[in-house]
Tab-separated table of C-alpha atoms in Angstrom:
chain	number	residue	atom	x	y	z
A	213	MET	CA	78.241	136.052	79.437
A	214	VAL	CA	81.408	135.933	81.535
A	215	GLU	CA	79.622	134.669	84.253
A	216	THR	CA	78.090	132.235	82.498
A	217	SER	CA	81.028	130.982	81.169
A	218	ALA	CA	82.704	130.882	84.098
A	219	ARG	CA	79.890	128.874	85.626
A	220	LEU	CA	80.358	126.366	82.669
A	221	LEU	CA	83.904	125.848	83.337
A	222	ARG	CA	83.436	125.278	87.064
A	223	LEU	CA	80.644	122.564	86.262
A	224	LEU	CA	83.073	120.826	83.722
A	225	SER	CA	85.507	120.803	86.647
A	226	LEU	CA	83.306	119.294	88.906
A	227	LEU	CA	82.242	116.624	86.399
A	228	GLN	CA	85.715	115.644	85.863
A	229	ALA	CA	86.238	115.575	89.505
A	230	HIS	CA	83.756	112.805	90.277
A	231	ARG	CA	82.200	109.813	88.301
A	232	GLU	CA	78.542	110.829	89.406
A	233	TRP	CA	76.633	113.973	90.570
A	234	THR	CA	73.173	114.526	91.287
A	235	GLY	CA	71.273	117.534	90.022
A	236	ALA	CA	70.959	119.047	93.731
A	237	GLY	CA	74.406	118.449	94.686
A	238	LEU	CA	75.631	120.173	91.562
A	239	ALA	CA	73.325	123.107	92.065
A	240	ASP	CA	74.454	123.267	95.952
A	241	ARG	CA	78.064	123.605	94.741
A	242	LEU	CA	77.534	126.378	92.064
A	243	GLY	CA	75.123	128.329	93.796
A	244	VAL	CA	72.219	127.875	91.195
A	245	THR	CA	69.080	126.186	91.025
A	246	PRO	CA	68.604	122.926	89.618
A	247	ARG	CA	66.934	124.308	86.629
A	248	THR	CA	70.072	126.400	85.816
A	249	VAL	CA	72.190	123.298	85.862
A	250	ARG	CA	69.953	121.674	83.205
A	251	ARG	CA	70.549	124.615	81.031
A	252	ASP	CA	74.273	124.182	81.606
A	253	ILE	CA	74.487	120.655	81.106
A	254	ASP	CA	72.816	121.165	77.630
A	255	ARG	CA	75.414	123.852	76.437
A	256	LEU	CA	78.017	121.437	77.654
A	257	ARG	CA	76.552	118.964	75.217
A	258	GLU	CA	76.222	121.267	72.487
A	259	LEU	CA	80.315	121.907	72.880
A	260	GLY	CA	80.644	118.131	72.177
A	261	TYR	CA	80.924	116.689	76.024
A	262	PRO	CA	79.196	113.797	76.590
A	263	VAL	CA	77.224	113.880	79.721
A	264	HIS	CA	74.969	111.379	80.546
A	265	SER	CA	71.890	111.584	82.800
A	266	ALA	CA	69.585	109.593	84.563
A	267	PRO	CA	66.032	110.325	85.766
A	268	GLY	CA	64.391	110.212	89.153
A	269	THR	CA	65.513	111.136	92.517
A	270	ALA	CA	68.443	108.537	92.255
A	271	GLY	CA	69.701	109.769	89.076
A	272	GLY	CA	72.372	112.028	88.332
A	273	TYR	CA	74.870	113.309	85.657
A	274	GLN	CA	78.576	111.622	84.620
A	275	LEU	CA	80.895	112.801	82.026
A	276	GLY	CA	80.927	110.053	79.729
A	277	ALA	CA	83.650	109.202	77.044
A	278	GLY	CA	83.319	110.855	73.890
A	279	ALA	CA	84.648	110.481	70.150
A	280	GLU	CA	87.444	112.878	71.096
A	281	LEU	CA	89.387	113.482	74.329
A	282	PRO	CA	87.903	116.653	75.993
A	283	PRO	CA	89.983	119.450	77.110
A	284	LEU	CA	90.753	118.973	80.791
A	285	LEU	CA	90.670	121.628	83.166
A	286	LEU	CA	93.784	121.864	85.917
A	287	ASP	CA	94.684	124.198	88.721
A	288	ASP	CA	98.292	125.100	88.761
A	289	GLU	CA	99.438	122.232	91.588
A	290	GLU	CA	97.408	119.423	89.620
A	291	ALA	CA	99.209	120.747	86.311
A	292	VAL	CA	102.496	120.355	87.841
A	293	ALA	CA	101.705	117.152	89.690
A	294	VAL	CA	100.807	115.670	86.172
A	295	ALA	CA	103.924	117.068	84.471
A	296	VAL	CA	106.007	115.458	87.208
A	297	GLY	CA	104.173	112.347	86.834
A	298	LEU	CA	104.245	111.818	83.124
A	299	ARG	CA	108.129	112.707	83.599
A	300	THR	CA	108.146	109.620	85.846
A	301	ALA	CA	106.457	107.337	83.943
A	302	ALA	CA	108.581	108.406	80.793
A	303	ALA	CA	111.555	106.712	82.784
A	304	GLY	CA	109.991	103.367	82.623
A	305	GLY	CA	108.120	101.047	84.614
A	306	VAL	CA	104.961	100.361	82.347
A	307	GLU	CA	105.251	98.696	79.208
A	308	GLY	CA	105.110	100.845	76.178
A	309	ILE	CA	104.064	104.213	77.981
A	310	GLU	CA	107.796	105.870	77.823
A	311	GLU	CA	106.971	107.508	74.470
A	312	THR	CA	103.652	108.331	74.895
A	313	SER	CA	104.468	110.296	78.222
A	314	VAL	CA	107.009	112.033	76.759
A	315	ARG	CA	104.318	113.390	73.985
A	316	ALA	CA	101.906	114.287	76.524
A	317	LEU	CA	104.432	116.133	78.212
A	318	ALA	CA	105.436	117.892	75.556
A	319	LYS	CA	101.511	119.135	75.060
A	320	LEU	CA	101.239	119.701	78.385
A	321	GLU	CA	104.135	122.007	78.452
A	322	GLN	CA	103.064	123.899	75.381
A	323	VAL	CA	100.163	124.900	76.946
A	324	LEU	CA	101.167	125.829	80.666
A	325	PRO	CA	101.333	129.416	81.657
A	326	HIS	CA	104.646	130.898	81.741
A	327	ARG	CA	105.105	130.702	85.723
A	328	LEU	CA	104.138	126.790	85.798
A	329	ARG	CA	106.193	126.297	82.523
A	330	ARG	CA	109.003	127.342	84.562
A	331	ARG	CA	108.496	125.377	87.812
A	332	VAL	CA	107.920	122.330	85.461
A	333	GLY	CA	111.021	123.133	83.164
A	334	ALA	CA	113.192	123.216	86.477
A	335	LEU	CA	112.084	120.050	87.721
A	336	ASN	CA	112.779	118.433	84.211
A	337	ALA	CA	116.152	120.137	84.008
A	338	PHE	CA	117.665	119.682	87.309
A	339	THR	CA	116.151	116.291	88.108
A	340	VAL	CA	118.246	113.181	87.128
A	341	PRO	CA	116.392	109.895	87.760
A	342	MET	CA	118.423	106.854	89.558
A	343	LEU	CA	116.918	104.145	88.067
A	344	GLY	CA	118.058	100.613	89.602
A	345	THR	CA	118.153	96.932	88.218
A	346	PRO	CA	115.322	96.934	85.474
A	347	GLY	CA	112.324	95.165	87.156
A	348	PRO	CA	109.198	93.441	85.191
A	349	ARG	CA	107.405	95.515	83.183
A	350	VAL	CA	103.542	95.776	83.036
A	351	ASP	CA	101.476	96.634	79.994
A	352	ALA	CA	99.835	100.027	80.200
A	353	ALA	CA	96.548	98.584	78.738
A	354	THR	CA	96.293	95.749	81.449
A	355	LEU	CA	97.158	98.493	84.177
A	356	THR	CA	94.477	100.671	82.540
A	357	GLU	CA	92.075	97.711	82.746
A	358	LEU	CA	92.655	96.830	86.310
A	359	ALA	CA	92.302	100.288	87.495
A	360	ASN	CA	89.017	100.920	85.657
A	361	ALA	CA	87.544	97.568	87.104
A	362	CYS	CA	88.303	98.778	90.634
A	363	ARG	CA	86.634	102.052	89.883
A	364	ASP	CA	83.735	100.482	88.362
A	365	SER	CA	83.621	97.945	91.193
A	366	GLN	CA	83.635	95.299	88.462
A	367	ARG	CA	84.408	91.575	88.817
A	368	LEU	CA	87.935	90.674	87.098
A	369	ARG	CA	88.766	87.784	85.322
A	370	PHE	CA	92.015	87.134	84.475
A	371	ALA	CA	95.126	84.415	83.947
A	372	TYR	CA	97.835	84.468	86.720
A	373	ALA	CA	101.320	83.029	86.303
A	374	SER	CA	102.449	81.988	89.855
A	375	HIS	CA	105.886	82.106	91.047
A	376	ASP	CA	106.576	78.757	90.053
A	377	GLY	CA	105.459	79.143	86.563
A	378	THR	CA	101.972	77.593	86.621
A	379	THR	CA	99.178	79.739	85.174
A	380	GLY	CA	95.713	79.382	86.572
A	381	ARG	CA	92.466	81.342	86.345
A	382	ARG	CA	90.989	83.944	88.739
A	383	THR	CA	87.774	85.536	89.156
A	384	VAL	CA	88.080	88.362	91.664
A	385	GLU	CA	86.616	91.793	93.076
A	386	PRO	CA	89.483	94.222	92.483
A	387	HIS	CA	89.760	96.470	95.407
A	388	ARG	CA	92.912	98.670	94.419
A	389	LEU	CA	96.207	98.909	92.750
A	390	VAL	CA	99.170	99.595	94.691
A	391	SER	CA	102.668	100.638	93.307
A	392	ALA	CA	105.953	99.541	94.940
A	393	GLN	CA	108.714	101.296	93.447
A	394	ARG	CA	108.860	99.345	89.820
A	395	ARG	CA	106.213	96.691	90.363
A	396	TRP	CA	102.330	97.092	90.470
A	397	TYR	CA	100.242	94.865	92.780
A	398	LEU	CA	96.666	94.285	92.659
A	399	VAL	CA	94.662	93.771	96.032
A	400	ALA	CA	91.253	91.922	95.320
A	401	TRP	CA	88.964	89.948	96.906
A	402	ASP	CA	89.400	86.182	95.441
A	403	VAL	CA	85.899	85.091	94.785
A	404	ASP	CA	87.118	81.287	94.786
A	405	ARG	CA	89.270	81.148	97.914
A	406	ALA	CA	86.775	83.688	99.862
A	407	ASP	CA	89.818	85.571	101.231
A	408	TRP	CA	91.851	88.729	100.110
A	409	ARG	CA	94.538	88.187	97.701
A	410	THR	CA	97.568	90.297	96.325
A	411	PHE	CA	98.419	89.789	92.618
A	412	ARG	CA	101.661	91.031	90.502
A	413	ALA	CA	100.255	92.963	87.821
A	414	ASP	CA	103.062	91.918	85.593
A	415	ARG	CA	101.650	88.227	85.898
A	416	ILE	CA	98.007	89.225	85.187
A	417	THR	CA	96.575	88.696	81.733
A	418	PRO	CA	92.869	89.796	81.724
A	419	THR	CA	90.723	87.185	79.877
A	420	PRO	CA	87.296	89.398	79.374
A	421	PRO	CA	84.271	89.720	79.377
A	422	HIS	CA	84.087	90.797	82.827
A	423	GLY	CA	81.615	91.448	85.435
A	424	PRO	CA	79.021	91.675	87.060
A	425	ARG	CA	79.256	94.518	89.204
A	426	PHE	CA	79.653	93.947	93.003
A	427	THR	CA	79.096	95.900	96.192
A	428	PRO	CA	82.437	97.039	97.166
A	429	ARG	CA	83.612	95.592	100.888
A	430	PRO	CA	85.826	97.120	103.456
A	431	GLY	CA	89.510	96.549	102.607
A	432	PRO	CA	91.965	94.018	104.126
A	433	ALA	CA	93.791	97.071	105.888
A	434	ALA	CA	93.568	100.705	106.559
A	435	ASP	CA	96.815	101.062	105.113
A	436	LEU	CA	97.213	99.279	102.180
A	437	ALA	CA	100.855	100.013	101.307
A	438	ALA	CA	101.935	98.344	104.575
A	439	TYR	CA	99.571	95.285	104.033
A	440	VAL	CA	100.862	94.549	100.449
A	441	SER	CA	104.634	95.369	101.620
A	442	ARG	CA	103.898	92.644	104.599
A	443	GLY	CA	102.540	90.036	102.163
A	444	VAL	CA	105.864	90.337	99.339
A	445	SER	CA	108.367	91.042	102.138
A	446	THR	CA	107.331	88.354	104.674
A	447	ASP	CA	104.395	86.370	104.438
A	448	VAL	CA	105.190	85.057	101.090
A	449	TYR	CA	108.527	83.478	102.597
A	450	ALA	CA	109.346	79.991	104.910
A	451	GLN	CA	111.316	81.723	107.130
A	452	ARG	CA	110.280	84.871	108.750
A	453	ALA	CA	111.791	87.072	111.227
A	454	THR	CA	111.105	90.287	113.553
A	455	LEU	CA	114.128	92.528	114.299
A	456	VAL	CA	114.670	95.049	116.797
A	457	LEU	CA	116.718	97.651	114.766
A	458	HIS	CA	118.738	100.472	116.943
A	459	ALA	CA	117.643	103.199	114.782
A	460	THR	CA	114.392	105.525	113.873
A	461	ALA	CA	111.883	104.018	111.695
A	462	GLU	CA	112.798	106.930	109.472
A	463	GLU	CA	116.156	106.063	109.435
A	464	ALA	CA	115.448	102.693	108.750
A	465	ALA	CA	112.879	103.621	106.151
A	466	GLN	CA	115.774	105.404	104.013
A	467	ARG	CA	117.710	101.957	103.488
A	468	ILE	CA	114.645	99.546	103.377
A	469	SER	CA	112.404	99.087	100.532
A	470	PRO	CA	109.016	98.366	100.796
A	471	SER	CA	109.578	94.923	99.207
A	472	ALA	CA	112.208	93.857	101.919
A	473	GLY	CA	110.358	94.397	104.795
A	474	VAL	CA	107.705	96.397	106.881
A	475	VAL	CA	109.183	98.653	109.364
A	476	GLU	CA	107.539	99.996	112.526
A	477	PRO	CA	108.468	102.598	115.132
A	478	LEU	CA	109.062	101.200	118.734
A	479	ASP	CA	110.249	104.128	120.493
A	480	ASP	CA	112.615	107.218	119.681
A	481	HIS	CA	115.580	105.329	119.105
A	482	ARG	CA	114.340	101.942	117.897
A	483	CYS	CA	112.319	100.299	115.354
A	484	LEU	CA	110.974	96.957	114.353
A	485	LEU	CA	111.361	95.090	110.929
A	486	HIS	CA	109.529	92.248	110.013
A	487	THR	CA	110.844	90.751	106.950
A	488	GLY	CA	111.455	87.346	105.321
A	489	ALA	CA	113.648	84.925	103.313
A	490	HIS	CA	113.911	81.242	102.089
A	491	ARG	CA	116.439	80.270	104.471
A	492	LEU	CA	117.658	81.572	107.747
A	493	ASP	CA	121.295	82.338	106.464
A	494	VAL	CA	119.708	84.624	103.907
A	495	LEU	CA	117.975	86.320	106.892
A	496	VAL	CA	121.584	86.944	108.541
A	497	VAL	CA	123.096	88.262	105.725
A	498	HIS	CA	120.283	90.693	105.082
A	499	ALA	CA	120.048	92.050	108.660
A	500	VAL	CA	123.957	92.338	108.865
A	501	LEU	CA	124.137	94.450	105.617
A	502	LEU	CA	121.144	96.678	106.848
A	503	GLY	CA	124.145	98.597	108.644
A	504	PHE	CA	122.479	98.941	111.720
A	505	ASP	CA	122.681	97.315	115.136
A	506	PHE	CA	119.974	94.785	115.864
A	507	GLU	CA	118.578	92.226	117.929
A	508	VAL	CA	116.232	88.905	117.195
A	509	ARG	CA	112.861	89.251	118.834
A	510	GLU	CA	111.863	85.888	116.868
A	511	PRO	CA	112.122	83.151	115.695
A	512	PRO	CA	115.112	81.721	118.330
A	513	GLU	CA	116.212	79.948	115.298
A	514	LEU	CA	117.830	82.848	113.555
A	515	THR	CA	120.138	83.394	116.678
A	516	ASP	CA	121.641	79.997	116.492
A	517	ALA	CA	121.969	80.870	112.381
A	518	ILE	CA	123.866	84.047	113.688
A	519	ARG	CA	125.993	82.080	115.897
A	520	GLU	CA	126.843	79.646	113.067
A	521	VAL	CA	127.854	82.625	110.594
A	522	ARG	CA	129.905	84.548	113.480
A	523	ASP	CA	132.249	81.169	113.992
A	524	ARG	CA	132.444	81.125	110.240
A	525	LEU	CA	133.714	84.258	109.715
A	526	THR	CA	135.903	83.985	113.039
A	527	ARG	CA	137.838	81.090	111.456
A	528	ALA	CA	138.201	82.841	108.251
A	529	LEU	CA	139.904	85.749	109.981
A	530	HIS	CA	141.884	83.551	112.429
A	531	PRO	CA	142.740	80.361	110.897
A	532	ASP	CA	143.782	77.639	112.875
A	533	PRO	CA	147.223	76.665	111.501
A	534	ALA	CA	146.831	73.217	113.248
A	535	ARG	CA	143.318	72.593	111.814
A	536	PRO	CA	143.890	70.093	109.038
A	537	ALA	CA	142.824	71.263	105.719
A	538	GLU	CA	139.413	69.609	104.234
A	539	THR	CA	140.328	66.772	101.830
A	540	VAL	CA	139.081	67.177	98.337
A	541	PRO	CA	137.240	64.527	96.768
A	542	VAL	CA	139.076	62.479	94.206
A	543	PRO	CA	137.268	60.650	91.602
A	544	ALA	CA	137.233	56.798	91.603
A	545	PRO	CA	139.974	55.641	89.088
A	546	THR	CA	139.056	54.010	85.881
A	547	ALA	CA	140.395	51.067	84.371
A	548	SER	CA	142.491	53.096	81.857
A	549	ALA	CA	143.694	55.436	84.619
A	550	THR	CA	147.307	54.911	86.150
A	551	PRO	CA	146.789	53.326	89.318
A	552	PRO	CA	147.939	55.756	92.570
A	553	LEU	CA	151.363	55.249	94.107
A	554	PRO	CA	151.154	53.403	97.822
A	555	ALA	CA	151.069	55.531	100.519
A	556	PRO	CA	154.501	55.723	102.612
A	557	PRO	CA	154.346	53.343	105.691
A	558	ALA	CA	154.852	56.015	108.089
A	559	SER	CA	151.762	57.706	107.357
A	560	PRO	CA	149.148	55.318	106.968
A	561	ALA	CA	146.089	55.928	104.491
A	562	PRO	CA	142.805	57.437	106.226
A	563	PRO	CA	139.910	55.106	106.363
A	564	ALA	CA	137.906	54.627	103.547
A	565	SER	CA	134.919	57.366	103.008
A	566	PRO	CA	131.467	55.559	103.563
A	567	GLU	CA	129.996	57.122	100.364
A	568	ARG	CA	131.808	54.622	98.371
A	569	PRO	CA	134.168	51.392	98.834
A	570	ALA	CA	137.607	51.872	99.320
A	571	GLY	CA	139.804	51.193	95.849
């Protein structure tokens, strides 16, 4: 009886770990016959677990959604990971999930063994989240819907608000969700544009019904985090630059967020930074504030912008007393205004500005 109960728990854990299992695959993992697997599946169904099955050689077993949430089987490391993830979610980032995360964390801590409760309690008691400026919030239901479409390889239809405020409709084959600090991005194949696109999740409004299912294609890059980082920090801007930083890639990554640039190791003492901005002078300020010595690899125009900023800063530190002050434009006099006094003969008035006639 004990052996059978242990096998049922192991079977339930396997069904929760993967979406679909063949009978032969489960029998091999459990070390039993396919007939024993079928009997154990029937026992799980009697306990209220909705296990779906499909006949035939291509069929298998799948744990479905029931009327009530069945118990989850977590090992020690999984339980601690879930607790840490819930605490992070409680700090914000996903709209409406903070209170729910706190409730789920309280339930999890209540059933944790003492040894794990001490570990999770230490993390909660001695961890203080340092949150930056609140970013855009993502609706939890939207995030779940996107994740489900990625998992089920189901075409997704949604309204998308672009950065300029215009809204359009998109049909995509979703691939993966990528989180970057307090933002979420959907990497998907845009059906109408026949190309990969990255969408801000907080700008997505799903418009079901979705479908049909599709055959997943290889992603746009092996490293999706770097792919999204390059898209949101470099490719989206009109001005792009590659800098050689006199710092290791690890040192640079500590100061540069993925949304501000992509860092690549160059050698033991230097790394490359790919970044972008709307204007070259903004790129100059961004590079200076990184706190590293750097060289411009491209574009050449960035070097000219650095010289202009350097000269302006030099003039600010060492003003030239002989340099005349810039004339502040004076509004043209109206009919009711008092006419200005004539200039002294020894100081002739400067020539009139070409923007308006002399008065």
